[in-house]
Amino acid sequence: MSTDDPGRLLLLGALLAAAAGGACGGAAASHPDGGGGSGNAGGAGQGGAAGAAGTSGAGGAGVTAQFTCVAPAPGPLTPTYFVDFSAGSDAADGLTQDTAWKHAPGDAAAAGGPAGAKLVPGDVVTFKGGVGYLGSIAVPASGTSGSPLVYDGNSRGTWGSGLAIVDGGETRAGGFALSGKSYVVVDSFVLKSFSKAGSSTAVAIDGGGNDQVSNCRISDVYYPTNPNPGTTTWESQSGNGITVNNSPGTRVSHNTVRDVGNAGISWSAEGGMQIAGGEIDCNEITNMNWGIAVALGNSTPNTKITGLKVLGNTIHDFDQYEVCSVWHRDGLFVFARPDSAETSVENLEIAYNYFEDTKSPDFGSTAWIYIEYVCTGFHIHHNILGPSRSYFGIRVLGDGFQVAGNHLFANNLIDNANGMGIGMHLQESSGISLRNNIFYDDNEAYMVHTTSMSGFSADYNLLYRVDGQSQIVILDAGPAETPNQAGSNSYGFADLMSMTTNEAHGLYGDPQFSVDPTTITLDPSGYAPQASSPALNHGVDLGFTQDFAGNPVPAGGVPDIGPYEREP
C-alpha cells in the first residue's frame, strides 16, 4: 500500500474494526445458518460418477479431478402425489392431476389426505407449474440413499407452465424446512416474497444429511431495493436464501438466490458436530451481504466443518442498498469461532468460482474471499475475482489465533483494480503457498503480516500494478489498517526476486487479457490470455487436470499462469 494515501489507511482502520460484526444494522447472528442441496434421483454429483441422490461424487476433501456445471439429463421421475393450490382439494386422493390436493404433506394448514399421508422413501410430491402455493412446508419424512423423498416443482415441465411458486405473501418466514431429515430433494421451485419482519429463510435444513436443494429460483427474502433511498437507518438486513446446519453430505446446486440481507447460501455446524463432505456448486447469488457463508454456530469443543466443496458458483453485485456503519460484506465468508481454538473449518476446496461487482453503489465491502479464525488446509484454485467494491481480493486472518493454515492458493486471478484495491492480506495464518496466480491490482499484490511469514512461499505468479507504482509486495507487514508499520519490508518486483526467496520464477507485467478488463461483467471469458501473454507456459505443474473453462491442463508442455489454459 502506498504510504502517500493516509486517508485510505484511516478509512480501512475504521471499517476493519467493525468487520467482526454481523450484517448491516444488526448484531452478528449466532450462526448465519447454512445452505442445503441434492438433486433428482440418479443425478450426477460434481467431481464424481452419478450418485443415487445427486451426492457429491468421489474425491473427498482433496481436489476435484473433473468438474462441470453442465447438468446431466434428468432421469425418469414418476409423481406419487399431486399438489395444485389453486384447483386442488384436500378431500381428494392426490394421486392424479385431476384429483390433486390443495396442500402438500408437511403444511400445517393441510387437512384430509395430505394431513394423513405417510410419505415413504421414493415418493415424489409434484406441484403444478405456474401456480402460487401460499403456505410453508415442514417436510415430514426422510428418503434413503437409493430412494430419496422428492418435492418437485414441475422440473420436467409436464404439468402447468413453468415452475411451481412457493409464495410467502410477505407474511410467512419460510418455504421449506427440513429438520432431522435425510435424503430429501427440493427441486425446481420459485420461492419468493417472505416476511421482512424477522429473519426469513426460503429453504432451511437442520440436521439429517445428504439432502439436496437444486434448480430453485429464490428472491425477495429481504427487500429487493432500499425502501428508504439515501439512508441506512432502516436496515436490519436479515434473511437467508438457503441454510444448512449440521447436515453432512448435503448438496446445494444450480440455484439462483437474490435479495437476502444476510447470506444467499449458508452452511454451518454447531454443538460439537463434525460435519464432513457436502457441496455448494453452480449457484448464482446476487443482491446480498454475504454470497456464501460457511461458519461454526457455537464454541462447543470439536465442532468442525471439513471437506466441503464450493465449486463453480457465480457471486456478483453485492446489493443495491447504501453501505451502513456496521460493515462486513464478502463474496465467500468462511469463519470458525472467535472464542475457541477447539473448533475449526478444515480441508475446503474453493474452485472455479466467479466473483464480480459492477453495480453496487457504494465502496465498502471487505473481500471476495474472507477466511477467519481456525481454518486449515484449504485448496483455493482457478477462481476469478473480478472488479468489486472490496478493499481486498482475499483476506486470511487468524484474528487472535495463530493458525497453521497451510492453504494453497493456485491459478486464481485477482482483478482488484477498483481505485483502492489490494490483492491479498495474510495475518496469523502460517504455511500459505501462492502459485500460478495473476494479481492485477491498484496496489500491492500481497501483504504478508509478520505472523504469517513462517512457511510462506510465493512463486510462479504474475504480478501487475495498474497504477504504475513500483511497490508490489509487503512482507513482515503490519495489520491491514497499517501495513507499512515500522519493521515492514516493501518491495518492487526486482528487489523481491533478488532480496527474498519469493518469486524466483515469477513475472511482472501486463497479463494481456483477451479484452479490456474494465468491460468485463458477467461473462469472465475476456480474462483468457492473448497469445502474447507472459502467463503462457510459465506456471508450475500442480497436478490440476482442467482450467476454469474445463479445458485440459496443461494444454501445452507447461501449465499457464492464471485460471485459463490457452488452447494451442
Coordinates of C-alpha atoms in Angstrom, one line a residue:
M1 CA 0.0 0.0 0.0
S2 CA 1.4 3.4 -0.9
T3 CA 2.4 5.5 2.1
D4 CA 1.1 8.6 0.3
D5 CA -2.5 7.7 0.9
P6 CA -3.2 8.3 4.7
G7 CA -6.8 8.9 4.1
R8 CA -7.3 5.4 2.8
L9 CA -5.4 3.9 5.8
L10 CA -7.7 5.8 8.2
L11 CA -10.8 4.6 6.3
L12 CA -9.6 1.0 6.3
G13 CA -8.8 1.2 10.0
A14 CA -12.3 2.3 10.9
L15 CA -14.0 -0.2 8.7
L16 CA -11.9 -3.2 9.6
A17 CA -12.5 -2.5 13.3
A18 CA -16.2 -3.2 12.6
A19 CA -15.5 -6.3 10.4
A20 CA -16.2 -8.8 13.2
G21 CA -19.8 -7.6 13.4
G22 CA -22.9 -9.0 11.7
A23 CA -24.6 -7.7 8.6
C24 CA -25.6 -4.1 8.4
G25 CA -27.5 -2.6 11.3
G26 CA -27.8 -5.8 13.4
A27 CA -25.7 -7.8 15.7
A28 CA -23.9 -10.9 14.4
A29 CA -26.1 -13.9 14.4
S30 CA -25.3 -17.0 16.5
H31 CA -24.7 -18.5 13.1
P32 CA -25.7 -17.3 9.7
D33 CA -27.4 -20.6 9.0
G34 CA -26.4 -22.8 6.2
G35 CA -27.5 -23.9 2.7
G36 CA -28.5 -27.3 1.6
G37 CA -28.7 -29.4 -1.6
S38 CA -29.4 -32.5 -3.6
G39 CA -30.8 -33.4 -6.9
N40 CA -33.2 -35.8 -8.6
A41 CA -32.7 -39.5 -8.3
G42 CA -29.8 -40.5 -10.3
G43 CA -28.4 -37.0 -10.6
A44 CA -24.6 -36.7 -11.2
G45 CA -22.5 -35.4 -8.3
Q46 CA -19.9 -32.9 -9.4
G47 CA -16.4 -34.4 -9.3
G48 CA -17.6 -38.0 -9.4
A49 CA -19.8 -40.5 -11.1
A50 CA -23.6 -40.4 -10.9
G51 CA -24.9 -40.8 -7.4
A52 CA -28.1 -42.3 -6.2
A53 CA -29.4 -39.0 -4.9
G54 CA -27.2 -36.5 -6.5
T55 CA -24.5 -36.9 -3.9
S56 CA -21.1 -35.2 -4.0
G57 CA -19.3 -37.8 -6.0
A58 CA -15.8 -39.2 -5.5
G59 CA -12.9 -37.1 -4.5
G60 CA -13.3 -36.5 -0.8
A61 CA -11.6 -33.4 0.7
G62 CA -8.9 -33.1 -1.9
V63 CA -9.0 -31.6 -5.4
T64 CA -11.9 -32.4 -7.7
A65 CA -10.5 -34.2 -10.7
Q66 CA -13.2 -33.3 -13.2
F67 CA -15.9 -30.6 -12.8
T68 CA -18.6 -29.1 -14.9
C69 CA -21.7 -27.0 -14.3
V70 CA -23.4 -28.6 -17.3
A71 CA -26.2 -30.6 -15.6
P72 CA -26.8 -34.2 -16.7
A73 CA -30.0 -35.1 -18.5
P74 CA -32.6 -35.7 -15.8
G75 CA -33.7 -39.3 -15.2
P76 CA -37.2 -40.6 -15.0
L77 CA -39.5 -39.0 -12.4
T78 CA -42.9 -40.6 -11.6
P79 CA -45.1 -38.5 -9.3
T80 CA -46.7 -40.2 -6.4
Y81 CA -48.9 -37.3 -5.3
F82 CA -50.0 -34.1 -7.0
V83 CA -50.5 -30.6 -5.4
D84 CA -52.5 -27.8 -7.1
F85 CA -53.1 -25.0 -4.6
S86 CA -55.4 -23.2 -7.0
A87 CA -57.8 -26.0 -8.0
G88 CA -56.9 -29.0 -5.7
S89 CA -58.8 -30.3 -2.7
D90 CA -57.5 -31.9 0.4
A91 CA -60.6 -34.1 0.3
A92 CA -59.3 -35.7 -2.9
D93 CA -56.9 -38.7 -3.1
G94 CA -54.0 -36.6 -4.6
L95 CA -53.0 -39.5 -6.9
T96 CA -53.7 -37.8 -10.3
Q97 CA -53.5 -34.3 -11.7
D98 CA -57.3 -34.2 -11.8
T99 CA -57.6 -35.3 -8.1
A100 CA -54.7 -33.2 -6.8
W101 CA -54.5 -32.0 -3.2
K102 CA -54.6 -28.3 -2.3
H103 CA -51.9 -28.6 0.3
A104 CA -48.7 -30.6 0.5
P105 CA -47.9 -33.1 3.2
G106 CA -46.0 -31.2 5.9
D107 CA -48.1 -28.0 5.6
A108 CA -49.7 -27.2 9.0
A109 CA -52.8 -26.0 7.1
A110 CA -53.3 -29.3 5.3
A111 CA -56.4 -31.4 6.1
G112 CA -57.7 -34.7 4.9
G113 CA -55.4 -36.6 2.6
P114 CA -52.2 -34.6 2.8
A115 CA -52.5 -34.2 6.6
G116 CA -52.7 -38.0 7.0
A117 CA -50.3 -39.0 4.2
K118 CA -47.4 -41.2 5.3
L119 CA -44.6 -40.4 2.9
V120 CA -42.1 -43.2 2.3
P121 CA -38.7 -43.3 0.5
G122 CA -39.1 -42.9 -3.2
D123 CA -42.3 -40.8 -3.0
V124 CA -42.5 -37.8 -5.4
V125 CA -44.7 -34.9 -4.4
T126 CA -45.2 -32.8 -7.6
F127 CA -46.6 -29.2 -7.6
K128 CA -48.4 -27.7 -10.6
G129 CA -46.2 -25.3 -12.5
G130 CA -47.0 -21.6 -12.5
V131 CA -49.4 -21.9 -9.6
G132 CA -48.7 -19.9 -6.4
Y133 CA -48.6 -22.1 -3.3
L134 CA -49.5 -20.0 -0.2
G135 CA -48.0 -22.0 2.6
S136 CA -44.9 -23.3 4.4
I137 CA -43.9 -26.9 4.4
A138 CA -42.1 -28.8 7.1
V139 CA -41.0 -32.0 5.3
P140 CA -42.4 -34.8 7.4
A141 CA -40.2 -37.8 6.4
S142 CA -36.9 -38.9 5.0
G143 CA -35.8 -40.9 2.0
T144 CA -32.9 -43.3 1.6
S145 CA -29.7 -43.4 -0.4
G146 CA -31.3 -45.2 -3.3
S147 CA -34.8 -43.7 -2.9
P148 CA -34.8 -40.1 -2.0
L149 CA -38.1 -38.3 -1.0
V150 CA -38.7 -35.7 -3.6
Y151 CA -40.6 -32.4 -3.5
D152 CA -40.7 -31.4 -7.2
G153 CA -41.8 -28.0 -8.6
N154 CA -42.6 -29.3 -12.2
S155 CA -38.9 -29.9 -13.1
R156 CA -39.9 -31.9 -16.2
G157 CA -42.5 -29.3 -17.4
T158 CA -45.2 -31.9 -17.7
W159 CA -47.9 -30.2 -15.6
G160 CA -48.8 -26.5 -15.8
S161 CA -46.5 -23.7 -17.1
G162 CA -43.0 -23.1 -15.7
L163 CA -42.0 -23.8 -12.1
A164 CA -44.3 -24.0 -9.1
I165 CA -44.2 -20.9 -6.9
V166 CA -44.0 -21.0 -3.1
D167 CA -45.2 -17.5 -2.2
G168 CA -44.6 -16.2 1.3
G169 CA -47.1 -13.5 0.8
E170 CA -44.9 -11.1 2.8
T171 CA -46.2 -12.8 5.9
R172 CA -44.6 -16.3 6.1
A173 CA -40.9 -16.7 7.2
G174 CA -40.1 -19.7 5.2
G175 CA -40.9 -22.1 2.3
F176 CA -39.4 -25.5 3.0
A177 CA -38.0 -26.7 6.4
L178 CA -36.1 -30.0 6.8
S179 CA -35.5 -30.8 10.5
G180 CA -33.5 -34.0 11.0
K181 CA -34.5 -35.4 7.6
S182 CA -32.1 -37.2 5.3
Y183 CA -32.1 -37.9 1.5
V184 CA -34.8 -35.3 0.8
V185 CA -34.7 -33.4 -2.6
V186 CA -36.3 -30.0 -3.0
D187 CA -36.1 -29.3 -6.8
S188 CA -37.2 -26.7 -9.2
F189 CA -39.3 -24.2 -7.3
V190 CA -39.7 -20.4 -7.4
L191 CA -39.6 -19.2 -3.7
K192 CA -40.3 -15.5 -3.1
S193 CA -41.9 -12.7 -1.1
F194 CA -41.1 -13.7 2.5
S195 CA -41.7 -11.7 5.7
K196 CA -39.3 -8.8 6.3
A197 CA -40.3 -8.5 10.0
G198 CA -37.8 -11.1 11.1
S199 CA -35.1 -13.4 9.6
S200 CA -36.8 -15.4 6.9
T201 CA -35.3 -18.3 5.1
A202 CA -36.6 -19.8 1.8
V203 CA -35.2 -23.3 2.4
A204 CA -33.9 -24.3 5.8
I205 CA -32.1 -27.6 6.6
D206 CA -31.2 -28.5 10.2
G207 CA -29.8 -32.0 11.0
G208 CA -30.2 -35.1 8.9
G209 CA -27.8 -35.4 5.9
N210 CA -27.4 -36.0 2.2
D211 CA -30.3 -33.7 1.3
Q212 CA -30.4 -31.6 -1.9
V213 CA -31.8 -28.2 -3.0
S214 CA -31.5 -27.7 -6.7
N215 CA -32.7 -25.6 -9.6
C216 CA -34.7 -23.2 -7.3
R217 CA -35.2 -19.5 -8.0
I218 CA -35.2 -17.6 -4.7
S219 CA -35.9 -13.8 -4.4
D220 CA -37.4 -11.2 -2.2
V221 CA -36.4 -12.8 1.1
Y222 CA -35.3 -9.3 2.1
Y223 CA -36.1 -6.0 0.4
P224 CA -35.1 -6.2 -3.3
T225 CA -34.2 -2.5 -3.2
N226 CA -33.7 0.1 -0.4
P227 CA -37.2 1.3 0.7
N228 CA -35.6 4.5 2.0
P229 CA -33.1 5.6 -0.6
G230 CA -30.3 7.8 0.7
T231 CA -30.4 6.4 4.2
T232 CA -29.2 3.3 6.1
T233 CA -31.3 3.8 9.2
W234 CA -33.9 1.3 8.0
E235 CA -31.5 -1.5 7.7
S236 CA -31.6 -4.6 9.9
Q237 CA -30.7 -6.7 6.8
S238 CA -31.9 -10.1 7.8
G239 CA -32.9 -13.2 5.8
N240 CA -31.1 -16.1 4.1
G241 CA -31.8 -17.9 0.9
I242 CA -30.8 -21.5 1.7
T243 CA -29.5 -22.6 5.1
V244 CA -27.9 -25.8 6.1
N245 CA -26.9 -26.6 9.7
N246 CA -25.4 -29.9 10.9
S247 CA -26.2 -31.8 7.7
P248 CA -23.2 -33.8 6.3
G249 CA -23.2 -34.7 2.6
T250 CA -25.9 -32.2 1.6
R251 CA -25.7 -30.5 -1.8
V252 CA -26.9 -27.1 -2.9
S253 CA -26.7 -26.9 -6.7
H254 CA -27.9 -24.8 -9.7
N255 CA -30.0 -22.4 -7.7
T256 CA -30.3 -18.6 -8.2
V257 CA -30.6 -16.6 -5.0
R258 CA -31.1 -12.8 -4.6
D259 CA -32.4 -10.2 -2.2
V260 CA -31.1 -11.6 1.0
G261 CA -29.9 -9.3 3.9
N262 CA -27.5 -12.0 5.3
A263 CA -26.3 -14.9 3.2
G264 CA -27.5 -16.2 -0.1
I265 CA -26.4 -19.7 0.9
S266 CA -25.2 -20.5 4.4
W267 CA -23.5 -23.7 5.7
S268 CA -22.9 -24.3 9.4
A269 CA -22.2 -26.7 12.2
E270 CA -22.6 -26.4 16.0
G271 CA -23.0 -28.4 19.2
G272 CA -19.8 -30.5 18.8
M273 CA -20.9 -31.9 15.5
Q274 CA -18.2 -32.8 12.9
I275 CA -19.8 -32.2 9.6
A276 CA -18.0 -33.9 6.7
G277 CA -18.5 -33.5 3.0
G278 CA -21.1 -31.7 1.0
E279 CA -21.1 -29.4 -1.9
I280 CA -22.2 -25.9 -2.9
D281 CA -22.0 -25.8 -6.7
C282 CA -23.1 -23.9 -9.7
N283 CA -25.3 -21.4 -8.0
E284 CA -25.8 -17.7 -8.9
I285 CA -26.1 -15.3 -5.9
T286 CA -26.6 -11.6 -6.0
N287 CA -28.1 -8.6 -4.1
M288 CA -26.9 -9.9 -0.7
N289 CA -24.4 -9.1 2.1
W290 CA -22.6 -12.5 2.0
G291 CA -22.8 -14.6 -1.1
I292 CA -21.9 -17.8 0.7
A293 CA -21.2 -18.1 4.4
V294 CA -19.5 -21.2 5.9
A295 CA -19.5 -20.9 9.6
L296 CA -19.4 -22.6 13.0
G297 CA -22.5 -21.7 15.0
N298 CA -21.1 -22.0 18.6
S299 CA -18.0 -22.8 20.5
T300 CA -18.7 -26.3 21.7
P301 CA -15.3 -28.1 21.6
N302 CA -14.6 -30.3 18.5
T303 CA -17.3 -28.6 16.3
K304 CA -15.9 -28.9 12.8
I305 CA -16.8 -28.5 9.1
T306 CA -14.5 -30.5 6.9
G307 CA -14.2 -31.5 3.2
L308 CA -16.9 -29.1 1.9
K309 CA -16.6 -28.2 -1.8
V310 CA -17.5 -24.8 -3.1
L311 CA -17.4 -25.0 -6.8
G312 CA -18.5 -23.2 -9.9
N313 CA -20.6 -20.5 -8.2
T314 CA -21.2 -17.0 -9.6
I315 CA -21.4 -14.3 -6.9
H316 CA -22.0 -10.8 -8.1
D317 CA -23.2 -7.3 -7.3
F318 CA -23.4 -7.3 -3.5
D319 CA -26.6 -5.1 -3.2
Q320 CA -28.4 -2.0 -4.2
Y321 CA -28.5 -0.7 -0.6
E322 CA -26.4 2.0 0.9
V323 CA -23.5 0.6 2.9
C324 CA -24.2 1.1 6.6
S325 CA -21.9 1.7 9.6
V326 CA -21.8 -1.9 10.8
W327 CA -19.8 -3.2 7.9
H328 CA -18.9 -6.7 6.7
R329 CA -19.8 -7.8 3.2
D330 CA -18.0 -10.7 1.5
G331 CA -18.5 -12.9 -1.5
L332 CA -17.4 -16.0 0.4
F333 CA -17.1 -15.7 4.2
V334 CA -15.6 -18.7 6.0
F335 CA -15.1 -18.5 9.7
A336 CA -14.7 -20.7 12.7
R337 CA -15.1 -19.2 16.2
P338 CA -13.7 -16.0 17.8
D339 CA -13.7 -17.6 21.3
S340 CA -12.4 -21.1 20.9
A341 CA -9.3 -22.8 19.3
E342 CA -11.1 -26.2 19.7
T343 CA -13.3 -25.6 16.7
S344 CA -12.2 -25.5 13.1
V345 CA -13.1 -25.4 9.4
E346 CA -10.8 -27.7 7.5
N347 CA -9.9 -29.0 4.0
L348 CA -12.3 -26.9 1.9
E349 CA -11.9 -26.9 -1.8
I350 CA -12.9 -23.5 -3.3
A351 CA -12.6 -23.6 -7.0
Y352 CA -14.0 -22.4 -10.4
N353 CA -16.0 -19.6 -8.8
Y354 CA -16.5 -16.2 -10.4
F355 CA -16.9 -13.1 -8.3
E356 CA -17.9 -9.7 -9.9
D357 CA -19.5 -6.5 -8.8
T358 CA -20.1 -3.5 -11.1
K359 CA -23.5 -2.4 -9.8
S360 CA -23.2 -1.8 -6.0
P361 CA -23.4 1.9 -5.5
D362 CA -21.0 2.2 -2.5
F363 CA -17.4 1.2 -1.8
G364 CA -17.3 -0.7 1.5
S365 CA -17.0 -4.5 1.2
T366 CA -14.3 -6.5 2.9
A367 CA -13.1 -9.1 0.4
W368 CA -14.3 -11.5 -2.2
I369 CA -12.9 -14.4 -0.1
Y370 CA -12.5 -13.8 3.6
I371 CA -11.2 -16.6 5.8
E372 CA -11.2 -16.1 9.6
Y373 CA -10.1 -17.9 12.8
V374 CA -9.0 -21.5 12.9
C375 CA -9.3 -22.5 9.2
T376 CA -6.8 -25.0 7.8
G377 CA -5.8 -26.9 4.7
F378 CA -7.9 -25.1 2.0
H379 CA -7.3 -25.7 -1.7
I380 CA -8.3 -22.4 -3.4
H381 CA -7.8 -22.6 -7.1
H382 CA -9.0 -21.5 -10.5
N383 CA -11.2 -18.7 -9.2
I384 CA -11.7 -15.4 -10.9
L385 CA -12.1 -12.5 -8.5
G386 CA -13.3 -9.6 -10.8
P387 CA -14.0 -6.0 -10.1
S388 CA -15.7 -5.2 -6.8
R389 CA -16.2 -2.5 -4.2
S390 CA -13.9 -4.5 -1.9
Y391 CA -10.6 -3.5 -0.3
F392 CA -9.1 -7.0 -0.7
G393 CA -9.5 -9.7 -3.2
I394 CA -8.7 -12.3 -0.5
R395 CA -8.1 -11.8 3.2
V396 CA -6.9 -14.6 5.6
L397 CA -7.0 -13.7 9.3
G398 CA -6.4 -15.8 12.4
D399 CA -7.9 -12.9 14.4
G400 CA -6.4 -13.7 17.7
F401 CA -5.4 -17.2 17.0
Q402 CA -2.0 -18.2 15.5
V403 CA -3.2 -20.8 12.9
A404 CA -1.2 -23.3 10.9
G405 CA -3.3 -22.5 7.9
N406 CA -1.3 -24.4 5.2
H407 CA -3.6 -23.1 2.5
L408 CA -2.7 -23.4 -1.2
F409 CA -3.8 -20.5 -3.5
A410 CA -3.2 -21.5 -7.1
N411 CA -4.2 -20.4 -10.6
N412 CA -6.5 -17.7 -9.3
L413 CA -7.0 -14.3 -10.9
I414 CA -7.5 -11.2 -8.7
D415 CA -8.6 -8.1 -10.7
N416 CA -9.0 -5.6 -7.9
A417 CA -8.3 -2.5 -9.9
N418 CA -11.1 -0.5 -8.4
G419 CA -9.2 2.6 -7.3
M420 CA -8.3 1.2 -3.8
G421 CA -7.8 -2.5 -4.4
I422 CA -5.3 -4.9 -2.8
G423 CA -4.8 -8.5 -3.9
M424 CA -4.3 -10.4 -0.6
H425 CA -3.6 -9.7 3.1
L426 CA -2.5 -12.6 5.2
Q427 CA -2.3 -12.5 9.0
E428 CA -1.9 -15.0 11.8
S429 CA -2.1 -17.9 9.4
S430 CA 1.2 -19.7 8.5
G431 CA 2.3 -22.1 5.8
I432 CA 0.5 -20.4 3.0
S433 CA 1.6 -21.1 -0.6
L434 CA 0.9 -18.9 -3.7
R435 CA 1.4 -20.5 -7.1
N436 CA 0.4 -19.6 -10.6
N437 CA -1.8 -16.7 -9.6
I438 CA -2.4 -13.5 -11.6
F439 CA -2.5 -10.3 -9.5
Y440 CA -3.9 -7.3 -11.3
D441 CA -4.4 -4.6 -8.7
D442 CA -4.3 -0.9 -7.9
N443 CA -1.9 -1.5 -5.1
E444 CA 0.1 -4.4 -3.6
A445 CA -0.4 -7.9 -5.0
Y446 CA 0.0 -9.4 -1.5
M447 CA 0.8 -8.2 2.0
V448 CA 2.1 -10.8 4.5
H449 CA 1.9 -9.9 8.1
T450 CA 4.8 -10.9 10.4
T451 CA 2.6 -13.6 11.9
S452 CA 2.1 -15.3 8.5
M453 CA 5.8 -15.3 7.4
S454 CA 6.5 -18.7 8.8
G455 CA 6.3 -21.2 5.9
F456 CA 5.0 -18.6 3.5
S457 CA 6.1 -19.2 -0.1
A458 CA 5.2 -17.4 -3.4
D459 CA 6.4 -18.4 -6.8
Y460 CA 5.4 -18.7 -10.5
N461 CA 2.9 -15.8 -10.0
L462 CA 2.3 -12.9 -12.5
L463 CA 2.1 -9.6 -10.8
Y464 CA 1.0 -6.2 -12.2
R465 CA 0.1 -2.9 -10.6
V466 CA -2.1 -0.9 -12.8
D467 CA -1.5 2.5 -11.2
G468 CA 2.2 2.5 -12.3
Q469 CA 3.7 2.5 -8.8
S470 CA 6.7 0.2 -8.2
Q471 CA 5.8 -1.2 -4.7
I472 CA 4.2 -4.5 -5.3
V473 CA 4.6 -6.6 -2.2
I474 CA 4.9 -6.0 1.6
L475 CA 6.5 -8.7 3.7
D476 CA 6.6 -8.6 7.5
A477 CA 3.7 -6.3 7.1
G478 CA 1.5 -4.8 9.8
P479 CA -2.2 -5.3 10.1
A480 CA -4.4 -4.4 7.2
E481 CA -5.1 -1.0 8.7
T482 CA -1.4 -0.1 8.9
P483 CA 0.6 -2.5 6.7
N484 CA 3.6 -0.2 6.3
Q485 CA 4.3 0.0 10.0
A486 CA 7.9 0.0 11.4
G487 CA 9.7 -3.2 10.6
S488 CA 7.7 -4.0 7.4
N489 CA 9.6 -4.5 4.2
S490 CA 8.2 -3.1 0.9
Y491 CA 9.5 -4.4 -2.4
G492 CA 9.4 -3.6 -6.1
F493 CA 9.4 -6.8 -8.2
A494 CA 13.2 -6.8 -8.9
D495 CA 14.1 -6.4 -5.3
L496 CA 11.5 -9.0 -4.3
M497 CA 13.3 -11.5 -6.5
S498 CA 16.9 -10.5 -5.5
M499 CA 16.4 -9.9 -1.8
T500 CA 14.0 -12.7 -0.8
T501 CA 13.3 -16.3 -1.7
N502 CA 10.0 -15.5 -3.3
E503 CA 9.1 -15.3 -7.0
A504 CA 12.3 -16.9 -8.2
H505 CA 10.2 -17.9 -11.3
G506 CA 7.6 -15.2 -11.0
L507 CA 6.9 -12.5 -13.6
Y508 CA 5.9 -8.9 -13.6
G509 CA 3.9 -7.5 -16.5
D510 CA 0.6 -6.9 -18.1
P511 CA -1.3 -10.2 -18.3
Q512 CA -2.7 -9.2 -21.7
F513 CA -6.3 -10.4 -21.3
S514 CA -8.3 -11.0 -24.4
V515 CA -10.4 -7.9 -23.8
D516 CA -10.2 -4.7 -21.8
P517 CA -10.9 -5.9 -18.2
T518 CA -12.9 -2.8 -17.4
T519 CA -15.5 -4.0 -19.9
I520 CA -15.9 -7.5 -18.3
T521 CA -19.1 -8.0 -16.3
L522 CA -21.0 -11.3 -16.0
D523 CA -19.0 -13.2 -18.7
P524 CA -15.5 -13.8 -17.4
S525 CA -14.1 -15.3 -20.7
G526 CA -12.5 -12.0 -21.5
Y527 CA -9.9 -12.8 -18.9
A528 CA -8.5 -15.6 -21.1
P529 CA -4.9 -14.6 -22.1
Q530 CA -3.9 -13.5 -25.5
A531 CA -1.3 -15.5 -27.5
S532 CA 1.3 -12.9 -26.5
S533 CA 0.6 -13.0 -22.8
P534 CA 3.5 -13.6 -20.4
A535 CA 1.3 -16.0 -18.5
L536 CA 1.5 -18.7 -21.2
N537 CA 3.7 -21.7 -20.3
H538 CA 5.2 -20.0 -17.3
G539 CA 3.4 -21.9 -14.5
V540 CA 4.3 -24.9 -12.5
D541 CA 2.6 -28.3 -12.6
L542 CA 0.4 -28.7 -9.5
G543 CA -1.5 -31.7 -10.7
F544 CA -4.6 -30.0 -11.9
T545 CA -6.3 -31.5 -14.9
Q546 CA -8.7 -28.7 -16.0
D547 CA -8.9 -25.0 -16.0
F548 CA -11.7 -22.6 -15.2
A549 CA -13.4 -23.3 -18.5
G550 CA -12.9 -27.0 -18.4
N551 CA -10.0 -27.1 -20.8
P552 CA -7.3 -29.7 -20.1
V553 CA -4.2 -28.7 -18.1
P554 CA -1.6 -28.4 -19.4
A555 CA -2.7 -27.7 -23.0
G556 CA 1.0 -27.3 -23.9
G557 CA 4.1 -28.6 -22.2
V558 CA 3.9 -26.4 -19.2
P559 CA 0.8 -25.0 -17.4
D560 CA -0.1 -21.4 -17.9
I561 CA -0.3 -18.9 -15.0
G562 CA -3.9 -18.0 -14.1
P563 CA -7.3 -19.7 -14.3
Y564 CA -7.3 -20.1 -18.0
E565 CA -5.2 -22.5 -20.0
R566 CA -4.8 -21.2 -23.5
E567 CA -5.5 -23.8 -26.2
P568 CA -2.6 -24.4 -28.6

